[in-house]
Amino acid sequence: MKVYKKLFNNIICLENLFSAWNKFRRDKQQKIDVQKFSWQLEQNIFQLHHDLENHTYKHQPYTSFYINDPKQRHIHKASVRDRVLHHAIFWVLNPIFEETFIAHSFSCRVDKGTHRGVGMLESMIQAISNNYTRPCFVLKCDIKKFFASVDHRILLGLITKRICDNDAIWLLTEIIESFPAPGTLFSNKGLPIGNLTSQLFANIYLNELDQFIKHQLGVKHYVRYTDDFVLVVDNETLAYNFISPINIFLEQKLALRLHPKKIIVRKIRQGIDFLGYVLLPHHRVLRSKTKARMFRKLHKRIDQYHCGVVGNQTIEQALQSYLGVLSHANAHNLSLELKNQFWFWLND
């Protein structure tokens, strides 16, 4: 395994920090905190560089809020200064770890994403079932409270397998330990949902699970998106037999556990619920909860438009975004329903 040295200067150099700022600020230029940072941009970037170079940098506290997407999630938002640094770290480290990841992990990676993940699962099901003519079973699992359970010590141990640079490890330790999950103040656990670095750290952490399932359990047909993953097999007993070794590996190696209420084995004709879609023989539909959330959010956007909070371009972009989601399913009638409802609400 290749080990990388002298990465710290690549992360903190002014060129990388300014590049990180340009990537970070896209689609955020209307945010008040981003505008404040940009008013004294050069001073802020040079000060960040100085603090990093002299090891006086300290991650600032997070602000927190809740979102419903669709279940309630506790989001922790870092300061603009820290988020710029997160981008600077990500764009240096991501290529180093990307080459170690399996092809079928789809979360927060270039040319991956939810739609490709669903498409790959569909292709695997078609292959195993010989285009839906043979038995096919899907084991679907979810890791319980994944982001709140990531062990900092284990994560740093995985990172140091690839990175041999004391200064870089000092910085990554500062980032990782800036966030203890609520209720775990002295246990050194947790990653904040919302940090760009958290997405990379999650993939590094769960790559261990990917490698175990692919190479030690010998599962060929496997897809993961963050902490949701599926295995596709032609035998129901085999699907159930994988549960125990996966759970043991998670507990012993990563200090994680499967969510006991989200371990599901299903035949394809029963429908496979994955990443907002339900896969059935020869077609794909939108999950009912996803449909309801989509209509609810679009209605909210139009209410904001009527109140003058957002403009015409914003609501048009929202509509096109949802139509894009529907284009990945057999949802012609639902697309027409959404368009009709959009114009009804708009002119109501």
Tab-separated table of C-alpha atoms in Angstrom:
chain	number	residue	atom	x	y	z
A	1	MET	CA	0.000	0.000	0.000
A	2	LYS	CA	1.396	3.370	-1.011
A	3	VAL	CA	2.056	5.797	1.844
A	4	TYR	CA	1.884	9.548	1.281
A	5	LYS	CA	4.207	12.037	2.968
A	6	LYS	CA	4.537	15.829	3.099
A	7	LEU	CA	0.874	16.556	2.442
A	8	PHE	CA	0.520	19.326	5.012
A	9	ASN	CA	2.064	22.019	2.847
A	10	ASN	CA	-0.140	20.972	-0.078
A	11	ILE	CA	-3.212	21.449	2.125
A	12	ILE	CA	-2.327	24.804	3.683
A	13	CYS	CA	-0.621	26.541	0.744
A	14	LEU	CA	-2.322	29.773	-0.292
A	15	GLU	CA	-3.084	28.471	-3.769
A	16	ASN	CA	-5.030	25.529	-2.342
A	17	LEU	CA	-6.842	27.686	0.240
A	18	PHE	CA	-8.000	30.183	-2.394
A	19	SER	CA	-9.017	27.321	-4.683
A	20	ALA	CA	-10.962	25.778	-1.789
A	21	TRP	CA	-12.722	29.105	-1.223
A	22	ASN	CA	-13.797	29.253	-4.882
A	23	LYS	CA	-15.209	25.732	-4.704
A	24	PHE	CA	-16.877	26.334	-1.356
A	25	ARG	CA	-18.629	29.587	-2.268
A	26	ARG	CA	-20.476	28.202	-5.289
A	27	ASP	CA	-24.241	28.467	-4.687
A	28	LYS	CA	-23.587	30.144	-1.320
A	29	GLN	CA	-22.914	33.743	-2.324
A	30	GLN	CA	-26.254	34.949	-0.937
A	31	LYS	CA	-25.471	33.601	2.541
A	32	ILE	CA	-24.731	36.350	5.072
A	33	ASP	CA	-21.828	34.513	6.732
A	34	VAL	CA	-20.240	33.824	3.344
A	35	GLN	CA	-20.595	37.476	2.346
A	36	LYS	CA	-18.974	38.611	5.600
A	37	PHE	CA	-16.007	36.308	5.008
A	38	SER	CA	-15.626	37.534	1.415
A	39	TRP	CA	-15.573	41.219	2.439
A	40	GLN	CA	-12.099	40.665	3.903
A	41	LEU	CA	-11.252	37.598	1.869
A	42	GLU	CA	-7.493	38.017	1.505
A	43	GLN	CA	-7.057	38.928	5.155
A	44	ASN	CA	-9.141	35.913	6.244
A	45	ILE	CA	-7.310	33.450	3.983
A	46	PHE	CA	-3.872	34.771	4.921
A	47	GLN	CA	-4.773	34.566	8.627
A	48	LEU	CA	-5.990	30.988	8.188
A	49	HIS	CA	-2.744	30.111	6.411
A	50	HIS	CA	-0.708	31.743	9.190
A	51	ASP	CA	-2.588	29.875	11.936
A	52	LEU	CA	-2.152	26.546	10.147
A	53	GLU	CA	1.510	27.118	9.388
A	54	ASN	CA	2.221	27.979	13.028
A	55	HIS	CA	0.010	25.213	14.463
A	56	THR	CA	-2.132	27.780	16.283
A	57	TYR	CA	-5.250	26.876	14.305
A	58	LYS	CA	-8.269	25.803	16.359
A	59	HIS	CA	-11.536	24.603	14.896
A	60	GLN	CA	-14.355	26.929	15.912
A	61	PRO	CA	-17.572	25.700	17.586
A	62	TYR	CA	-20.457	24.415	15.492
A	63	THR	CA	-23.940	25.864	15.229
A	64	SER	CA	-26.681	23.252	15.119
A	65	PHE	CA	-30.164	22.929	13.692
A	66	TYR	CA	-32.616	20.214	12.658
A	67	ILE	CA	-33.891	19.280	9.204
A	68	ASN	CA	-36.486	16.726	8.107
A	69	ASP	CA	-35.139	14.793	5.097
A	70	PRO	CA	-37.425	12.844	5.528
A	71	LYS	CA	-36.591	11.837	9.101
A	72	GLN	CA	-35.338	14.438	11.517
A	73	ARG	CA	-31.570	14.963	11.370
A	74	HIS	CA	-29.396	17.034	13.666
A	75	ILE	CA	-27.093	19.117	11.457
A	76	HIS	CA	-23.962	20.788	12.801
A	77	LYS	CA	-22.660	23.690	10.739
A	78	ALA	CA	-19.044	24.822	10.945
A	79	SER	CA	-17.910	28.418	10.454
A	80	VAL	CA	-17.096	29.625	6.947
A	81	ARG	CA	-13.389	29.700	7.818
A	82	ASP	CA	-13.486	26.063	8.892
A	83	ARG	CA	-15.578	24.944	5.932
A	84	VAL	CA	-13.072	26.510	3.538
A	85	LEU	CA	-10.381	24.464	5.271
A	86	HIS	CA	-12.541	21.340	4.994
A	87	HIS	CA	-12.595	21.855	1.228
A	88	ALA	CA	-8.825	22.381	1.171
A	89	ILE	CA	-8.344	19.099	3.025
A	90	PHE	CA	-10.871	17.198	0.922
A	91	TRP	CA	-9.372	18.084	-2.456
A	92	VAL	CA	-5.906	16.956	-1.360
A	93	LEU	CA	-6.881	13.782	0.492
A	94	ASN	CA	-9.785	12.499	-1.586
A	95	PRO	CA	-7.663	11.317	-4.565
A	96	ILE	CA	-5.383	9.433	-2.168
A	97	PHE	CA	-8.226	7.390	-0.684
A	98	GLU	CA	-10.421	7.268	-3.794
A	99	GLU	CA	-8.120	4.703	-5.382
A	100	THR	CA	-8.707	2.346	-2.436
A	101	PHE	CA	-12.517	2.408	-2.631
A	102	ILE	CA	-14.551	-0.300	-4.342
A	103	ALA	CA	-16.433	0.568	-7.527
A	104	HIS	CA	-19.833	0.017	-5.947
A	105	SER	CA	-19.804	2.539	-3.109
A	106	PHE	CA	-21.765	5.508	-4.448
A	107	SER	CA	-21.910	8.172	-1.745
A	108	CYS	CA	-20.137	11.518	-2.250
A	109	ARG	CA	-17.878	10.399	-5.081
A	110	VAL	CA	-17.290	11.814	-8.537
A	111	ASP	CA	-19.481	10.177	-11.217
A	112	LYS	CA	-21.381	8.191	-8.567
A	113	GLY	CA	-24.454	9.336	-6.585
A	114	THR	CA	-27.906	7.984	-5.816
A	115	HIS	CA	-29.116	7.433	-9.375
A	116	ARG	CA	-26.046	5.462	-10.377
A	117	GLY	CA	-26.337	3.456	-7.167
A	118	VAL	CA	-29.950	2.548	-7.887
A	119	GLY	CA	-29.044	1.733	-11.491
A	120	MET	CA	-26.245	-0.575	-10.414
A	121	LEU	CA	-28.508	-2.389	-7.946
A	122	GLU	CA	-31.079	-2.835	-10.701
A	123	SER	CA	-28.421	-4.281	-13.026
A	124	MET	CA	-27.279	-6.710	-10.326
A	125	ILE	CA	-30.836	-7.881	-9.703
A	126	GLN	CA	-31.363	-8.434	-13.424
A	127	ALA	CA	-28.139	-10.439	-13.633
A	128	ILE	CA	-28.860	-12.671	-10.625
A	129	SER	CA	-32.494	-13.247	-11.620
A	130	ASN	CA	-31.665	-13.757	-15.319
A	131	ASN	CA	-33.940	-10.828	-16.163
A	132	TYR	CA	-36.478	-11.732	-13.465
A	133	THR	CA	-36.905	-15.389	-14.446
A	134	ARG	CA	-35.014	-16.934	-11.489
A	135	PRO	CA	-35.150	-16.490	-7.693
A	136	CYS	CA	-33.405	-13.374	-6.404
A	137	PHE	CA	-33.115	-12.081	-2.845
A	138	VAL	CA	-31.843	-8.754	-1.523
A	139	LEU	CA	-30.442	-8.276	1.970
A	140	LYS	CA	-30.814	-4.605	2.894
A	141	CYS	CA	-29.104	-3.213	6.007
A	142	ASP	CA	-28.607	0.088	7.776
A	143	ILE	CA	-25.964	0.962	10.380
A	144	LYS	CA	-27.423	2.269	13.614
A	145	LYS	CA	-26.583	5.951	14.301
A	146	PHE	CA	-23.575	5.755	12.008
A	147	PHE	CA	-22.305	9.339	12.080
A	148	ALA	CA	-22.726	9.605	15.859
A	149	SER	CA	-20.898	6.279	16.357
A	150	VAL	CA	-17.717	6.751	14.320
A	151	ASP	CA	-14.784	6.120	16.661
A	152	HIS	CA	-12.120	8.847	16.305
A	153	ARG	CA	-9.289	6.531	17.299
A	154	ILE	CA	-10.246	3.908	14.725
A	155	LEU	CA	-10.732	6.540	12.022
A	156	LEU	CA	-7.334	8.124	12.649
A	157	GLY	CA	-5.772	4.664	12.621
A	158	LEU	CA	-7.230	4.021	9.168
A	159	ILE	CA	-6.021	7.400	7.914
A	160	THR	CA	-2.462	6.857	9.150
A	161	LYS	CA	-2.215	3.684	7.070
A	162	ARG	CA	-2.036	5.954	4.017
A	163	ILE	CA	-0.690	9.218	5.423
A	164	CYS	CA	2.700	9.487	7.115
A	165	ASP	CA	2.923	13.199	7.852
A	166	ASN	CA	2.836	14.352	11.474
A	167	ASP	CA	1.690	17.867	10.580
A	168	ALA	CA	-1.166	16.565	8.423
A	169	ILE	CA	-2.195	14.123	11.153
A	170	TRP	CA	-2.151	16.981	13.688
A	171	LEU	CA	-4.559	18.937	11.477
A	172	LEU	CA	-6.848	15.966	10.783
A	173	THR	CA	-6.961	15.182	14.499
A	174	GLU	CA	-8.015	18.767	15.178
A	175	ILE	CA	-10.801	18.471	12.594
A	176	ILE	CA	-12.013	15.044	13.716
A	177	GLU	CA	-11.919	15.798	17.436
A	178	SER	CA	-13.630	19.173	16.975
A	179	PHE	CA	-16.904	17.292	17.171
A	180	PRO	CA	-17.938	14.904	19.914
A	181	ALA	CA	-21.386	13.522	19.139
A	182	PRO	CA	-24.134	14.709	21.538
A	183	GLY	CA	-24.064	12.583	24.669
A	184	THR	CA	-20.527	11.304	23.939
A	185	LEU	CA	-18.458	14.213	25.239
A	186	PHE	CA	-15.710	12.031	26.696
A	187	SER	CA	-15.889	9.044	24.337
A	188	ASN	CA	-14.227	10.574	21.237
A	189	LYS	CA	-16.955	9.517	18.863
A	190	GLY	CA	-18.985	11.143	16.140
A	191	LEU	CA	-18.780	13.015	12.844
A	192	PRO	CA	-20.929	16.074	12.120
A	193	ILE	CA	-23.503	15.600	9.369
A	194	GLY	CA	-22.858	18.427	6.939
A	195	ASN	CA	-19.055	18.660	6.857
A	196	LEU	CA	-17.473	17.875	3.483
A	197	THR	CA	-14.689	16.113	5.382
A	198	SER	CA	-17.285	13.934	7.129
A	199	GLN	CA	-18.294	12.517	3.761
A	200	LEU	CA	-14.703	11.537	3.018
A	201	PHE	CA	-14.129	10.180	6.524
A	202	ALA	CA	-17.326	8.102	6.252
A	203	ASN	CA	-16.089	6.499	3.044
A	204	ILE	CA	-12.676	5.792	4.579
A	205	TYR	CA	-14.319	4.211	7.627
A	206	LEU	CA	-16.857	2.083	5.749
A	207	ASN	CA	-14.374	1.049	3.071
A	208	GLU	CA	-13.289	-1.484	5.689
A	209	LEU	CA	-16.790	-2.968	5.588
A	210	ASP	CA	-16.790	-2.908	1.782
A	211	GLN	CA	-13.509	-4.813	1.616
A	212	PHE	CA	-14.730	-7.353	4.174
A	213	ILE	CA	-17.967	-8.067	2.326
A	214	LYS	CA	-16.363	-8.181	-1.120
A	215	HIS	CA	-13.192	-10.112	-0.344
A	216	GLN	CA	-13.709	-12.064	2.883
A	217	LEU	CA	-17.384	-12.923	2.469
A	218	GLY	CA	-16.937	-13.149	-1.293
A	219	VAL	CA	-20.093	-11.206	-2.141
A	220	LYS	CA	-19.938	-10.114	-5.779
A	221	HIS	CA	-23.190	-8.181	-5.943
A	222	TYR	CA	-23.013	-5.481	-3.277
A	223	VAL	CA	-23.893	-1.763	-3.276
A	224	ARG	CA	-23.379	0.822	-0.533
A	225	TYR	CA	-24.490	4.422	-0.181
A	226	THR	CA	-23.178	5.948	3.079
A	227	ASP	CA	-24.536	3.635	5.823
A	228	ASP	CA	-27.194	1.920	3.687
A	229	PHE	CA	-26.069	-1.193	1.837
A	230	VAL	CA	-27.532	-4.143	-0.044
A	231	LEU	CA	-26.365	-7.618	-1.017
A	232	VAL	CA	-27.976	-9.469	-3.937
A	233	VAL	CA	-27.965	-13.294	-3.927
A	234	ASP	CA	-29.935	-16.171	-5.444
A	235	ASN	CA	-30.587	-17.964	-2.161
A	236	GLU	CA	-32.704	-16.759	0.771
A	237	THR	CA	-30.799	-18.805	3.361
A	238	LEU	CA	-27.514	-17.370	2.142
A	239	ALA	CA	-28.884	-13.844	2.537
A	240	TYR	CA	-29.778	-14.492	6.166
A	241	ASN	CA	-26.436	-16.215	6.812
A	242	PHE	CA	-24.541	-13.030	5.929
A	243	ILE	CA	-26.175	-10.991	8.711
A	244	SER	CA	-24.241	-12.401	11.651
A	245	PRO	CA	-20.681	-12.143	10.238
A	246	ILE	CA	-21.368	-8.598	9.045
A	247	ASN	CA	-22.620	-7.577	12.473
A	248	ILE	CA	-19.645	-9.218	14.212
A	249	PHE	CA	-17.203	-7.445	11.888
A	250	LEU	CA	-18.859	-4.077	12.469
A	251	GLU	CA	-18.810	-4.479	16.251
A	252	GLN	CA	-15.263	-5.828	16.538
A	253	LYS	CA	-13.464	-3.770	13.897
A	254	LEU	CA	-15.419	-0.524	13.615
A	255	ALA	CA	-17.382	-0.246	16.897
A	256	LEU	CA	-20.642	-0.094	14.923
A	257	ARG	CA	-23.870	-2.102	14.887
A	258	LEU	CA	-26.532	-2.930	12.359
A	259	HIS	CA	-29.876	-1.329	13.082
A	260	PRO	CA	-31.906	-4.370	14.221
A	261	LYS	CA	-35.168	-2.973	12.825
A	262	LYS	CA	-33.692	-2.209	9.405
A	263	ILE	CA	-32.354	-5.641	8.440
A	264	ILE	CA	-34.604	-6.796	5.600
A	265	VAL	CA	-34.514	-9.759	3.222
A	266	ARG	CA	-36.933	-9.440	0.308
A	267	LYS	CA	-37.753	-11.098	-2.981
A	268	ILE	CA	-37.581	-8.758	-5.947
A	269	ARG	CA	-41.304	-9.098	-6.649
A	270	GLN	CA	-41.965	-7.645	-3.169
A	271	GLY	CA	-40.167	-4.450	-4.165
A	272	ILE	CA	-36.706	-3.287	-3.077
A	273	ASP	CA	-36.758	0.118	-1.379
A	274	PHE	CA	-33.391	1.828	-1.943
A	275	LEU	CA	-32.339	5.501	-2.084
A	276	GLY	CA	-35.813	6.902	-2.638
A	277	TYR	CA	-36.948	4.415	-5.274
A	278	VAL	CA	-38.685	1.034	-5.165
A	279	LEU	CA	-37.330	-1.530	-7.643
A	280	LEU	CA	-39.789	-4.060	-9.047
A	281	PRO	CA	-39.524	-6.517	-11.956
A	282	HIS	CA	-39.162	-4.508	-15.188
A	283	HIS	CA	-39.894	-1.122	-13.621
A	284	ARG	CA	-38.960	1.375	-10.945
A	285	VAL	CA	-41.271	3.661	-8.970
A	286	LEU	CA	-40.774	6.513	-6.549
A	287	ARG	CA	-41.040	5.698	-2.850
A	288	SER	CA	-44.355	6.978	-1.416
A	289	LYS	CA	-42.611	9.020	1.279
A	290	THR	CA	-40.316	10.565	-1.337
A	291	LYS	CA	-43.322	11.549	-3.448
A	292	ALA	CA	-45.096	13.149	-0.475
A	293	ARG	CA	-41.957	15.034	0.549
A	294	MET	CA	-41.408	16.268	-3.008
A	295	PHE	CA	-44.929	17.727	-3.274
A	296	ARG	CA	-44.653	19.237	0.206
A	297	LYS	CA	-41.332	20.950	-0.528
A	298	LEU	CA	-42.504	22.282	-3.876
A	299	HIS	CA	-45.644	23.716	-2.248
A	300	LYS	CA	-43.465	25.381	0.375
A	301	ARG	CA	-41.270	26.934	-2.343
A	302	ILE	CA	-44.316	28.385	-4.075
A	303	ASP	CA	-45.564	29.804	-0.764
A	304	GLN	CA	-42.155	31.484	-0.402
A	305	TYR	CA	-42.522	32.844	-3.943
A	306	HIS	CA	-45.923	34.327	-3.142
A	307	CYS	CA	-44.395	35.974	-0.050
A	308	GLY	CA	-41.536	37.432	-2.097
A	309	VAL	CA	-38.860	35.367	-0.340
A	310	VAL	CA	-37.671	33.622	-3.523
A	311	GLY	CA	-37.903	34.529	-7.192
A	312	ASN	CA	-39.330	32.898	-10.288
A	313	GLN	CA	-35.984	31.284	-11.168
A	314	THR	CA	-35.824	29.513	-7.810
A	315	ILE	CA	-39.218	27.878	-8.073
A	316	GLU	CA	-38.609	26.915	-11.702
A	317	GLN	CA	-35.315	25.288	-10.680
A	318	ALA	CA	-37.129	23.417	-7.890
A	319	LEU	CA	-39.686	22.059	-10.365
A	320	GLN	CA	-37.002	20.963	-12.830
A	321	SER	CA	-35.035	19.300	-10.031
A	322	TYR	CA	-38.021	17.189	-8.994
A	323	LEU	CA	-38.842	16.336	-12.595
A	324	GLY	CA	-35.235	15.163	-12.875
A	325	VAL	CA	-35.776	12.819	-9.929
A	326	LEU	CA	-38.902	11.436	-11.599
A	327	SER	CA	-37.067	10.928	-14.899
A	328	HIS	CA	-35.182	8.062	-13.237
A	329	ALA	CA	-38.403	6.149	-12.534
A	330	ASN	CA	-41.447	4.945	-14.448
A	331	ALA	CA	-43.324	8.076	-13.458
A	332	HIS	CA	-44.862	9.722	-16.536
A	333	ASN	CA	-48.256	10.220	-14.879
A	334	LEU	CA	-46.657	11.447	-11.673
A	335	SER	CA	-44.616	14.003	-13.648
A	336	LEU	CA	-47.806	15.323	-15.240
A	337	GLU	CA	-49.466	15.462	-11.819
A	338	LEU	CA	-46.536	17.421	-10.405
A	339	LYS	CA	-46.582	19.926	-13.279
A	340	ASN	CA	-50.353	20.417	-12.973
A	341	GLN	CA	-50.106	20.876	-9.208
A	342	PHE	CA	-47.239	23.350	-9.684
A	343	TRP	CA	-49.282	25.601	-11.971
A	344	PHE	CA	-52.355	25.288	-9.772
A	345	TRP	CA	-50.434	26.386	-6.685
A	346	LEU	CA	-48.624	29.096	-8.600
A	347	ASN	CA	-51.850	30.689	-9.815
A	348	ASP	CA	-53.914	30.003	-6.714
